[in-house]
Amino acid sequence: MAEHTTDSGSETDSAPDSSEHDFPPVSYDDWRRRVEEELGGKPFARLRSEAAGIEIEPLYGHDNAGQAVVAAGWPGLPPYVRGARPLGSEVRAWRVARHYDVADAEQAARRVRDDIDMGVELVWLRLDDAARAGHDPDGDPAAVGRNGIPVDTADDVSRLLAAIDPAATSLVLDAGSNALAAAALLLATENRRRLALEDLRGSFGCDPLAALARDGRLPGSLDQAFRQMAALTTWASSLAPQMRAVTVSTVPHHEAGASAVTELAIAMATTTEYLRRLTASGIDVETAASQILFAFAIGRDFFVEIAKLRAARWLWAKVMHAAGADERVQAMRIHAVTSHRGRTARDPWVNMLRDTTEAFAAVVGGARSVATTAFDRTLGTPADWSRRVSVNVQHLLAEESHLGRVVDPVGGSFYVEKLTEDLARAAWRRFQDIEAAGGMSVYLTEGGLERTLATRAAARQRDVAFRRDALVGVSLFPRLDEEIPERETVTADLAARSTAVRRHRERHDARAVLASLAGYTDSGMVEVAVEAAEQGATIGQLSDVLWSGTDAATAPKLEPLRLAAAFEALRSRADDNPRVFLAAVGARAKLTARMSFVVDLLAAGGLHAVYDEALYPDGEAAVKAFAAAETPLVVVVATDDRYDAILADVVPALREVGARRVLVAGRMAAVPVGVDETIHLGCDVIAALTALLDVWEATR
């Protein structure tokens, strides 16, 4: 036993033997017995919860999660659950990214330039619906500038990329199924700039199944889409080793309501189909796998989203092992983007906080690049300062919070490791179900995916309506006096773009090269497409040749879900200051919690609560005050023990003096006679607020 000395060298008392004073070990069973005693006969199961369809235990330790910790392995080693690298970075372990979908190409170019100056290292360009469908502006005017940047020629791409140094900034093209035509425009631009192809890095974004799910239609057949994918993969693997040809994105599925388990299963099913198609075209599995970038949206459930990314790497390693691939391609590269599903247009500043927690989860989960979203995107085109804030969220996480210096911060957490394993196992089972049903293409085109996500989206909307899933600033703690910042939505100048592309086609004749392109089915297809783009071929002309002779693939289109939309629709109806009288009978001290609940619930629908701060001593006083309130809406508030005594007299009296809809605050076995509805924790808030607004509007 060691002895301690003072600074002067004299001996002090011996240090106590820590083993004599350590807390004795406590097993899970010991803890559970103690908890059950404290519960006083209530079932232990009431402490369990649910997340992403996974049952969450109230405590995790060696007894029920130790094996999950062991199975996660070590950072930098298979199955890469804990990350692809064994060491942390001095500053950051991820690249700061930004997604661009503004409808004006010049604005998009300016924003790219400004954001690179602010430290953005990965630029994700989402092309508009016209380019995704393979149309020039005069071919589909309604789609120009819709959901993305209008791009028609290599000149357009050149202007977009003027500020990008490929040695410092990664680039991802998101052209939906039309990736090869967009890639040709990009490569023609890089040839003009005389940039070395080996310096180009990022992804061409070929992801036809996600594009089909998002858009509901491809310019041609899935078989042709897979042939183009194989051509891009072959070309990129040999000539642009830092550029990936394929993206596997579950962002459209997430935004349509998918759970974490479903997202993971879709990612694995999509990847498996892509690998089968690529290897069938003669590409070895290692080359095919190395060409894939994964993209996930990160939602609001902090621990689930961390575990989702860790489980994704586990599943990918399992798929690669089953395919006989070398360990070097088992390390998954993940891009993450903060979710639009949980963003709000009311109290939009809260979105800054959501952005921060989601980016934090993405980094902790091991994403290699992260895109944060401007808080005011739901209001229109984001302001410059809001974009700066969203980028600085990541700089703060890196430079001030030092997240990049820590390898797998959640590694060894019994809860996170067990949740990771449970998500992975559940996703694997669902992935096998998709495979048994014919694979991802069949699951998508025959409507199985749309039905699954529609069911899940409806469940999410019910959870929001019943406030089981709270949206701060919208369904919970709303502000009736908030001032929403105005934002304009940028639109494309259709006439100018149509005129410009017509003149461009008149000046450039690429018909000979386009004719030769029709005969290519291998990697030569990319080279000839690039030559055509250099000679002035437009994205519509390239697409017409690349997709010619094939019937368009179709599938049920996934509709994006924004959880706050139902509450925000109610707020939009409440623009004439609707009021609800609170007939609050009793002592203020005893009714504080219930009053706060009612006021907050009404405000979620834009309804103002009207009442005397001192409340009312009896039902008669409450009825008298209501008669002067000039509203047909009333909520009776009292303690549970007083309702039997007052409701029989108060409700008829309220009706006599003009009450058109009477609610009572509190959970009851049955709705009292004369009362329209009760409101309480767990009630359908959307339905209750809708009925109140209906009556208010009918009486105006």
XYZ file of C-alpha atoms in Angstrom:
700
model
C 0.000 0.000 0.000
C 1.544 3.293 -1.086
C 2.319 6.040 1.421
C 2.010 9.748 0.687
C 4.442 12.522 1.668
C 3.924 16.236 1.954
C 5.863 18.727 -0.142
C 8.349 18.998 2.731
C 8.988 15.291 2.570
C 7.352 14.210 5.843
C 5.192 11.138 5.859
C 1.427 11.464 6.031
C -1.262 8.957 6.788
C -1.313 5.988 4.500
C -3.777 6.230 1.587
C -6.823 4.060 2.119
C -7.020 0.840 0.163
C -9.492 1.679 -2.582
C -10.685 -1.900 -2.718
C -12.084 -1.563 0.821
C -14.219 1.450 -0.087
C -15.308 0.809 -3.691
C -19.004 0.421 -4.340
C -19.888 -3.267 -4.392
C -20.858 -4.619 -7.820
C -24.563 -4.551 -8.619
C -26.055 -6.903 -11.155
C -28.960 -6.150 -13.443
C -31.139 -8.524 -11.401
C -30.216 -6.719 -8.162
C -31.141 -3.384 -9.712
C -34.391 -4.697 -11.128
C -35.506 -6.116 -7.775
C -34.891 -2.746 -6.125
C -36.784 -0.905 -8.864
C -39.767 -3.239 -8.573
C -39.898 -2.544 -4.842
C -39.987 1.194 -5.565
C -42.717 0.709 -8.167
C -44.979 -0.640 -5.429
C -46.610 -3.344 -7.506
C -46.776 -1.426 -10.786
C -45.434 -3.448 -13.739
C -41.745 -3.117 -14.558
C -42.675 -3.012 -18.244
C -43.980 0.565 -17.808
C -40.343 1.705 -17.692
C -39.652 0.347 -21.162
C -40.015 2.623 -24.170
C -39.783 2.370 -27.943
C -37.589 4.008 -30.545
C -37.638 3.251 -34.276
C -39.589 0.079 -33.568
C -36.944 -1.144 -31.119
C -37.873 -1.818 -27.483
C -35.687 0.272 -25.194
C -34.842 -1.090 -21.765
C -34.583 1.319 -18.813
C -31.015 0.158 -18.050
C -28.191 -1.407 -20.026
C -25.075 -3.073 -18.689
C -22.851 -6.112 -19.053
C -25.781 -8.428 -18.367
C -27.958 -7.372 -21.306
C -25.624 -5.457 -23.628
C -22.112 -6.697 -23.012
C -22.039 -8.841 -26.126
C -23.057 -5.896 -28.292
C -20.028 -3.953 -27.035
C -17.727 -6.836 -27.923
C -19.311 -7.319 -31.351
C -18.752 -3.666 -32.274
C -15.015 -4.338 -32.481
C -12.368 -1.623 -32.729
C -12.229 1.645 -34.679
C -10.570 1.172 -38.055
C -11.157 -2.591 -38.160
C -14.010 -4.742 -39.522
C -16.961 -4.588 -39.124
C -16.217 -0.839 -38.916
C -19.157 -0.162 -36.593
C -16.897 2.221 -34.684
C -15.590 4.010 -37.769
C -13.187 3.465 -40.616
C -10.162 5.083 -38.993
C -8.254 4.035 -35.870
C -7.168 7.563 -34.915
C -8.900 10.875 -34.410
C -8.111 13.985 -36.401
C -6.347 16.976 -34.917
C -9.297 19.168 -35.822
C -12.090 17.437 -37.673
C -12.998 13.985 -38.889
C -15.513 15.109 -41.500
C -15.924 17.536 -44.382
C -18.280 20.514 -44.120
C -20.835 20.203 -46.922
C -23.624 22.274 -48.405
C -26.557 21.274 -50.614
C -27.656 23.707 -53.347
C -31.078 23.691 -54.992
C -31.788 27.390 -55.643
C -33.722 27.938 -58.874
C -31.474 30.689 -60.217
C -28.155 29.434 -61.606
C -26.359 32.745 -61.053
C -27.468 32.861 -57.415
C -26.376 29.261 -56.993
C -22.920 30.096 -58.357
C -22.612 33.071 -55.996
C -23.652 30.973 -53.022
C -21.122 28.282 -53.898
C -18.396 30.918 -54.050
C -19.440 32.548 -50.764
C -19.770 29.249 -48.919
C -16.349 28.025 -50.032
C -14.967 31.229 -48.551
C -16.779 30.294 -45.322
C -15.120 26.877 -45.194
C -17.452 24.585 -47.155
C -15.434 21.618 -48.438
C -18.079 19.573 -50.275
C -20.537 21.069 -52.762
C -23.679 19.038 -53.503
C -25.470 20.359 -56.598
C -29.057 19.250 -57.038
C -30.252 19.827 -60.589
C -33.831 20.845 -61.302
C -36.647 18.543 -62.333
C -36.170 19.404 -66.016
C -32.537 18.289 -66.026
C -33.369 15.207 -63.957
C -36.000 14.220 -66.501
C -33.655 14.931 -69.426
C -35.436 17.993 -70.824
C -34.212 21.349 -72.033
C -36.181 24.403 -70.807
C -38.380 24.505 -73.898
C -39.098 20.802 -73.556
C -40.683 20.953 -70.089
C -41.163 24.595 -69.035
C -42.983 23.799 -65.768
C -40.027 21.778 -64.472
C -37.376 24.463 -65.019
C -35.959 25.610 -61.690
C -38.305 23.327 -59.782
C -36.595 21.587 -56.835
C -33.108 22.429 -58.045
C -30.668 24.377 -60.183
C -31.433 24.765 -63.895
C -28.518 23.362 -65.914
C -28.695 22.901 -69.670
C -25.165 23.061 -71.101
C -21.515 22.734 -70.179
C -21.411 26.547 -70.080
C -23.938 26.474 -67.216
C -21.818 23.976 -65.311
C -18.723 26.057 -65.977
C -20.315 29.081 -64.337
C -21.406 27.000 -61.353
C -17.928 25.583 -60.811
C -15.884 28.724 -61.444
C -15.000 29.056 -57.751
C -14.302 25.372 -57.104
C -10.760 24.076 -56.803
C -11.107 20.302 -57.245
C -7.991 19.735 -55.157
C -9.674 21.387 -52.159
C -13.410 20.943 -52.698
C -15.367 17.757 -53.358
C -18.294 17.866 -55.763
C -21.435 15.732 -55.868
C -23.853 15.936 -58.780
C -27.452 15.089 -57.967
C -29.152 14.715 -61.332
C -31.403 11.846 -60.370
C -31.420 9.122 -62.983
C -29.850 11.455 -65.540
C -26.399 11.184 -63.973
C -24.440 10.272 -67.108
C -25.694 13.259 -69.132
C -24.933 15.599 -66.210
C -21.525 13.977 -65.749
C -20.756 14.614 -69.411
C -21.449 18.322 -68.944
C -19.248 18.365 -65.844
C -16.366 16.534 -67.499
C -16.567 18.759 -70.570
C -16.187 21.719 -68.220
C -13.178 20.176 -66.475
C -11.566 19.439 -69.844
C -11.969 23.106 -70.777
C -10.301 24.072 -67.502
C -7.545 21.546 -68.280
C -7.852 19.984 -64.862
C -6.319 16.592 -64.182
C -9.041 13.971 -63.773
C -7.177 12.374 -60.875
C -7.729 15.606 -58.915
C -11.500 15.472 -59.360
C -13.230 14.038 -56.300
C -16.765 13.504 -55.110
C -19.546 11.584 -56.851
C -21.471 11.615 -60.113
C -24.508 10.664 -58.052
C -25.878 7.817 -60.164
C -28.765 6.487 -58.043
C -31.636 5.444 -60.317
C -33.719 3.654 -57.669
C -33.744 6.644 -55.329
C -34.488 8.902 -58.303
C -37.394 6.683 -59.337
C -38.759 6.757 -55.788
C -38.446 10.529 -55.536
C -39.594 11.486 -59.045
C -41.937 8.595 -59.848
C -40.503 8.292 -63.354
C -37.215 7.838 -65.208
C -36.449 9.138 -68.713
C -36.124 5.504 -69.831
C -35.927 1.957 -68.539
C -34.190 0.690 -65.413
C -32.063 -1.605 -67.574
C -30.730 1.408 -69.467
C -30.169 3.243 -66.168
C -28.045 0.338 -64.930
C -26.082 0.262 -68.192
C -25.265 3.923 -67.754
C -24.278 3.258 -64.149
C -21.881 0.518 -65.283
C -20.363 2.814 -67.909
C -19.775 5.582 -65.366
C -18.352 3.115 -62.846
C -15.901 1.655 -65.343
C -14.813 5.099 -66.507
C -14.440 6.607 -63.021
C -12.581 3.652 -61.525
C -9.920 3.834 -64.226
C -9.614 7.557 -64.972
C -10.871 9.485 -61.907
C -9.965 7.361 -58.877
C -11.218 9.938 -56.340
C -14.588 10.324 -58.067
C -17.314 7.828 -57.213
C -19.900 6.997 -59.816
C -22.721 5.780 -57.579
C -24.667 7.240 -54.673
C -27.017 5.196 -52.505
C -29.298 7.728 -50.852
C -32.125 7.057 -48.426
C -32.902 10.759 -48.072
C -36.107 10.559 -50.195
C -37.308 7.639 -48.081
C -36.483 9.398 -44.813
C -38.314 12.529 -45.920
C -41.333 10.387 -46.845
C -41.513 9.059 -43.275
C -39.278 5.968 -43.177
C -38.060 4.673 -39.837
C -34.369 4.110 -39.172
C -34.844 0.362 -39.636
C -36.542 0.853 -43.008
C -33.863 3.319 -44.158
C -31.132 0.817 -43.370
C -32.977 -2.025 -45.082
C -33.548 0.111 -48.194
C -29.887 1.113 -48.276
C -28.758 -2.513 -48.174
C -31.384 -3.689 -50.684
C -30.475 -0.886 -53.094
C -26.760 -1.540 -52.738
C -27.222 -5.248 -53.291
C -29.134 -4.639 -56.504
C -26.516 -2.171 -57.743
C -23.711 -4.619 -56.982
C -25.492 -7.414 -58.828
C -26.015 -5.209 -61.864
C -22.434 -3.910 -61.883
C -20.803 -7.306 -61.424
C -23.072 -8.756 -64.125
C -21.607 -6.156 -66.497
C -18.101 -7.452 -65.803
C -16.993 -5.135 -62.971
C -15.404 -6.927 -60.018
C -17.105 -6.544 -56.647
C -14.259 -4.557 -55.044
C -14.284 -1.986 -57.832
C -18.063 -1.742 -57.740
C -18.154 -1.353 -53.955
C -15.424 1.275 -53.941
C -17.533 3.415 -56.275
C -20.455 3.832 -53.841
C -21.138 6.854 -51.624
C -23.945 6.470 -49.073
C -26.192 9.391 -48.097
C -28.477 9.465 -45.060
C -30.737 12.153 -43.613
C -30.311 12.696 -39.872
C -33.494 13.240 -37.887
C -34.330 14.495 -34.410
C -33.986 11.267 -32.376
C -30.401 11.818 -31.253
C -29.361 8.338 -30.127
C -31.310 6.514 -32.830
C -29.597 8.563 -35.546
C -26.150 7.889 -34.068
C -26.921 4.188 -33.886
C -28.356 4.260 -37.441
C -25.045 5.298 -38.968
C -23.114 2.794 -36.869
C -25.564 0.035 -37.827
C -25.223 1.024 -41.502
C -21.495 0.332 -41.379
C -22.106 -2.994 -39.667
C -24.613 -4.037 -42.333
C -22.372 -2.885 -45.178
C -19.471 -4.914 -43.810
C -21.790 -7.919 -43.609
C -22.929 -7.474 -47.226
C -19.332 -7.083 -48.397
C -18.236 -10.152 -46.465
C -21.090 -12.168 -47.990
C -20.005 -10.967 -51.449
C -16.463 -12.119 -50.797
C -15.083 -8.586 -51.021
C -11.739 -7.549 -49.630
C -11.706 -5.842 -46.219
C -10.462 -2.594 -47.754
C -13.886 -1.866 -49.288
C -15.855 -2.816 -46.177
C -15.263 0.647 -44.707
C -18.404 2.562 -45.677
C -18.226 6.221 -46.706
C -21.254 8.113 -45.401
C -22.545 11.575 -46.265
C -25.177 12.975 -43.890
C -27.616 15.851 -44.293
C -29.795 17.298 -41.560
C -33.436 16.383 -42.048
C -36.112 18.601 -43.558
C -38.852 16.362 -42.155
C -38.746 17.959 -38.713
C -38.214 21.559 -39.824
C -40.803 24.179 -38.948
C -41.976 27.401 -40.566
C -43.387 28.621 -37.238
C -40.799 29.665 -34.666
C -38.224 28.797 -37.330
C -35.292 29.858 -35.152
C -35.674 26.577 -33.262
C -34.445 24.950 -36.474
C -30.965 26.243 -35.594
C -31.029 24.054 -32.505
C -32.347 21.088 -34.468
C -29.559 21.598 -36.985
C -26.983 21.569 -34.191
C -28.183 18.384 -32.514
C -28.577 16.583 -35.843
C -25.117 17.606 -37.034
C -23.715 16.519 -33.678
C -25.398 13.117 -34.074
C -24.058 12.762 -37.630
C -20.494 13.480 -36.543
C -20.673 11.222 -33.498
C -22.217 8.517 -35.688
C -19.208 8.659 -37.987
C -20.359 10.548 -41.098
C -17.434 11.560 -43.318
C -19.217 14.656 -44.643
C -22.143 16.588 -43.175
C -24.479 19.151 -44.746
C -26.428 21.430 -42.424
C -29.590 23.232 -43.505
C -30.344 26.936 -43.160
C -32.994 27.476 -40.494
C -35.269 29.514 -42.795
C -35.366 27.137 -45.735
C -39.032 26.347 -44.995
C -39.856 30.023 -45.565
C -38.327 30.304 -49.034
C -34.822 30.965 -50.309
C -32.502 31.149 -47.242
C -30.936 34.475 -46.360
C -27.162 34.819 -46.594
C -26.759 35.207 -42.839
C -28.843 32.113 -42.072
C -26.647 30.076 -44.421
C -23.605 31.387 -42.597
C -25.053 30.312 -39.246
C -25.697 26.778 -40.493
C -22.118 26.441 -41.752
C -20.754 27.834 -38.496
C -22.631 25.130 -36.590
C -20.134 22.653 -38.013
C -17.141 24.924 -37.474
C -18.167 25.240 -33.837
C -18.439 21.472 -33.446
C -14.981 21.062 -34.946
C -13.042 24.059 -33.708
C -14.600 24.664 -30.298
C -16.194 21.361 -29.280
C -13.296 19.326 -30.754
C -15.515 16.437 -31.844
C -13.004 15.407 -34.504
C -10.332 14.676 -31.914
C -12.281 11.809 -30.370
C -12.588 8.383 -31.965
C -16.134 7.001 -31.651
C -17.267 9.084 -28.643
C -20.180 6.735 -27.895
C -18.105 3.568 -28.204
C -18.615 1.286 -25.225
C -21.922 2.849 -24.209
C -24.059 -0.164 -23.375
C -27.198 1.610 -24.552
C -25.810 2.829 -27.880
C -24.022 -0.428 -28.654
C -27.161 -2.469 -27.944
C -29.339 -0.047 -29.901
C -26.883 -0.277 -32.809
C -27.051 -4.058 -32.765
C -30.855 -4.112 -32.454
C -31.256 -1.697 -35.370
C -28.849 -3.713 -37.491
C -30.615 -7.012 -36.784
C -34.090 -5.567 -37.413
C -32.896 -3.921 -40.628
C -31.269 -7.133 -41.810
C -34.539 -9.007 -41.360
C -36.409 -6.350 -43.318
C -33.720 -6.361 -46.005
C -34.179 -10.119 -46.346
C -37.929 -9.578 -46.720
C -37.299 -7.144 -49.597
C -34.954 -9.632 -51.216
C -37.505 -12.421 -50.848
C -40.109 -10.214 -52.539
C -37.906 -9.862 -55.627
C -35.419 -7.167 -54.657
C -35.477 -3.407 -54.438
C -36.624 -2.727 -58.015
C -39.685 -4.920 -57.599
C -40.404 -3.563 -54.108
C -40.313 -0.051 -55.542
C -42.089 -0.432 -58.878
C -44.892 -2.657 -57.573
C -45.763 -0.200 -54.790
C -44.532 -2.093 -51.738
C -42.211 0.714 -50.711
C -44.840 3.423 -51.131
C -47.373 1.463 -49.060
C -44.845 0.846 -46.280
C -43.817 4.485 -46.089
C -47.384 5.786 -46.351
C -48.321 3.666 -43.341
C -45.320 4.936 -41.400
C -45.973 8.551 -42.423
C -49.567 8.284 -41.199
C -48.329 6.914 -37.878
C -45.866 9.804 -37.562
C -48.624 12.311 -38.270
C -50.829 10.691 -35.611
C -47.987 10.939 -33.103
C -47.657 14.645 -33.890
C -51.427 15.214 -33.736
C -51.615 13.551 -30.313
C -48.413 15.366 -29.224
C -46.667 12.095 -28.508
C -44.029 13.536 -30.824
C -43.588 17.157 -29.811
C -42.434 19.957 -32.103
C -41.040 22.736 -29.950
C -42.353 26.131 -31.019
C -45.214 24.581 -32.975
C -47.138 21.912 -31.078
C -45.379 22.627 -27.788
C -44.471 26.037 -26.344
C -45.717 28.020 -29.372
C -45.427 31.804 -29.528
C -48.556 33.612 -30.627
C -46.744 36.946 -30.882
C -43.871 35.735 -33.057
C -42.790 37.693 -36.105
C -41.878 35.396 -38.979
C -39.070 36.716 -41.193
C -40.094 37.175 -44.797
C -38.244 35.229 -47.446
C -38.742 35.252 -51.205
C -38.730 32.067 -53.218
C -36.360 32.424 -56.150
C -37.763 31.233 -59.475
C -36.110 30.587 -62.804
C -36.476 33.074 -65.637
C -38.140 30.626 -68.002
C -38.311 32.903 -71.006
C -34.635 33.824 -70.756
C -33.522 30.222 -70.325
C -35.659 28.941 -73.191
C -34.344 31.644 -75.496
C -30.747 31.025 -74.405
C -30.875 27.283 -74.978
C -32.508 27.686 -78.404
C -29.762 30.065 -79.483
C -27.161 27.717 -78.046
C -28.492 24.829 -80.130
C -28.444 27.036 -83.229
C -24.778 27.921 -82.658
C -23.584 24.394 -81.868
C -24.084 21.311 -83.985
C -23.287 18.110 -82.098
C -25.480 15.836 -84.198
C -22.633 13.732 -85.603
C -21.196 12.910 -82.182
C -24.649 12.338 -80.740
C -25.380 9.872 -83.531
C -22.229 7.924 -82.725
C -23.148 7.954 -79.011
C -26.244 5.863 -79.700
C -24.082 2.840 -80.501
C -22.068 2.703 -77.269
C -22.910 0.451 -74.336
C -19.613 0.348 -72.398
C -17.209 2.879 -70.917
C -16.807 4.461 -74.350
C -20.305 5.828 -73.813
C -18.919 8.304 -71.255
C -16.111 9.510 -73.500
C -18.387 10.102 -76.494
C -20.979 11.834 -74.285
C -18.250 14.147 -73.005
C -17.144 14.884 -76.568
C -20.742 15.728 -77.486
C -21.009 18.047 -74.490
C -17.754 19.755 -75.490
C -19.235 20.365 -78.930
C -22.272 22.017 -77.352
C -24.813 19.221 -76.848
C -27.444 20.179 -74.277
C -28.609 17.966 -71.436
C -31.844 17.378 -73.342
C -30.019 16.296 -76.482
C -27.711 13.980 -74.540
C -30.652 12.447 -72.701
C -32.648 11.889 -75.875
C -29.816 9.726 -77.235
C -28.868 7.994 -73.983
C -32.442 6.946 -73.230
C -33.697 6.418 -76.784
C -35.567 3.241 -77.592
C -36.531 2.470 -73.985
C -39.841 2.815 -72.200
C -39.912 5.027 -69.123
C -39.754 3.198 -65.796
C -42.464 4.319 -63.375
C -43.206 3.806 -59.693
C -45.473 5.373 -57.055
C -43.904 8.723 -56.220
C -42.852 9.233 -52.604
C -44.392 12.355 -51.122
C -42.155 14.242 -48.687
C -43.526 14.716 -45.195
C -43.050 17.767 -43.011
C -44.322 16.977 -39.542
C -45.250 20.530 -38.571
C -47.472 21.108 -41.616
C -50.800 20.228 -39.951
C -50.266 22.551 -36.991
C -48.952 25.299 -39.240
C -52.052 25.022 -41.416
C -54.156 25.705 -38.329
C -52.007 28.714 -37.457
C -52.552 30.064 -40.969
C -56.319 29.828 -40.470
C -56.078 31.756 -37.207
C -55.018 35.089 -38.645
C -58.005 37.038 -37.241
C -57.117 36.502 -33.572
C -59.621 33.755 -32.581
C -60.310 33.610 -28.836
C -61.322 30.868 -26.435
C -62.703 31.698 -22.995
C -61.359 29.663 -20.091
C -64.041 29.120 -17.481
C -61.462 28.344 -14.807
C -63.128 27.689 -11.465
C -61.028 27.280 -8.343
C -57.805 28.361 -6.690
C -55.019 29.435 -9.010
C -52.377 27.406 -7.167
C -54.295 24.182 -7.732
C -54.948 24.894 -11.409
C -51.559 26.208 -12.549
C -50.461 23.037 -14.358
C -53.827 22.441 -16.013
C -54.150 26.074 -17.084
C -50.678 26.024 -18.626
C -51.585 22.863 -20.520
C -54.780 24.385 -21.935
C -53.218 27.739 -22.870
C -50.322 25.971 -24.619
C -52.631 23.568 -26.453
C -54.830 26.389 -27.756
C -51.840 28.455 -28.842
C -50.650 25.535 -30.996
C -53.655 26.283 -33.209
C -53.308 30.062 -33.062
C -56.124 30.404 -30.495
C -55.817 32.986 -27.719
C -56.955 32.008 -24.222
C -59.126 34.675 -22.532
C -59.635 34.613 -18.738
C -59.243 36.577 -15.558
C -55.819 36.061 -14.003
C -57.463 35.579 -10.616
C -59.727 32.886 -12.117
C -63.311 32.508 -10.874
C -64.553 31.502 -7.431
C -67.571 29.588 -8.739
C -69.406 28.577 -11.881
C -71.789 31.530 -11.782
C -68.919 34.026 -11.905
C -67.325 32.117 -14.775
C -70.553 32.138 -16.802
C -71.019 35.867 -16.204
C -67.466 36.578 -17.419
C -67.977 34.379 -20.491
C -71.096 36.335 -21.483
C -68.907 39.416 -21.907
C -66.021 37.647 -23.671
C -67.398 37.879 -27.240
C -66.444 34.362 -28.294
C -68.509 31.225 -28.878
C -65.714 28.972 -27.630
C -65.138 27.929 -24.023
C -63.011 25.472 -22.087
C -64.092 24.627 -18.542
C -61.117 24.183 -16.231
C -61.285 22.890 -12.672
C -59.754 20.222 -10.487
C -61.057 16.703 -11.090
C -62.855 16.573 -7.741
C -64.958 19.659 -8.568
C -66.218 18.692 -12.015
C -69.149 16.586 -10.776
C -70.399 19.516 -8.729
C -70.129 22.292 -11.320
C -70.586 20.827 -14.809
C -74.280 20.018 -14.483
C -75.052 23.710 -13.850
C -72.231 25.492 -15.678
C -72.524 23.809 -19.097
C -76.255 24.595 -19.647
C -75.663 28.148 -18.408
C -72.811 28.613 -20.866
C -74.998 27.353 -23.697
C -77.745 29.806 -22.751
C -75.421 32.800 -23.070
C -73.925 31.834 -26.433
C -71.434 28.989 -26.102
C -71.306 27.084 -29.388
C -68.544 24.674 -28.452
C -67.786 23.622 -24.877
C -64.706 21.659 -23.906
C -63.568 20.370 -20.530
C -59.917 20.044 -19.541
C -59.120 16.664 -18.035
C -59.244 12.953 -18.767
C -62.650 11.411 -18.036
C -64.224 8.005 -18.419
C -66.945 9.542 -20.608
C -67.668 12.947 -22.089
C -70.063 14.743 -19.700
C -73.598 15.552 -20.863
C -73.690 18.766 -22.874
C -69.924 18.855 -23.386
C -68.574 18.573 -26.942
C -65.138 17.202 -26.122
C -62.540 16.720 -23.397
C -58.920 17.760 -23.869
C -56.120 16.073 -21.973
C -52.660 14.572 -22.354
C -52.870 12.088 -25.197
C -55.912 13.584 -26.943
C -56.046 14.348 -30.655
C -54.935 17.980 -30.514
C -55.258 18.579 -34.266
C -58.885 17.376 -34.239
C -59.751 19.461 -31.168
C -58.215 22.634 -32.583
C -59.764 22.080 -36.020
C -63.247 21.819 -34.499
C -62.725 25.039 -32.517
C -61.577 26.943 -35.602
C -64.486 25.569 -37.628
C -66.953 27.020 -35.128
C -65.064 30.315 -34.881
C -65.089 30.751 -38.677
C -68.762 29.778 -38.935
C -69.744 32.500 -36.456
C -67.755 35.363 -37.961
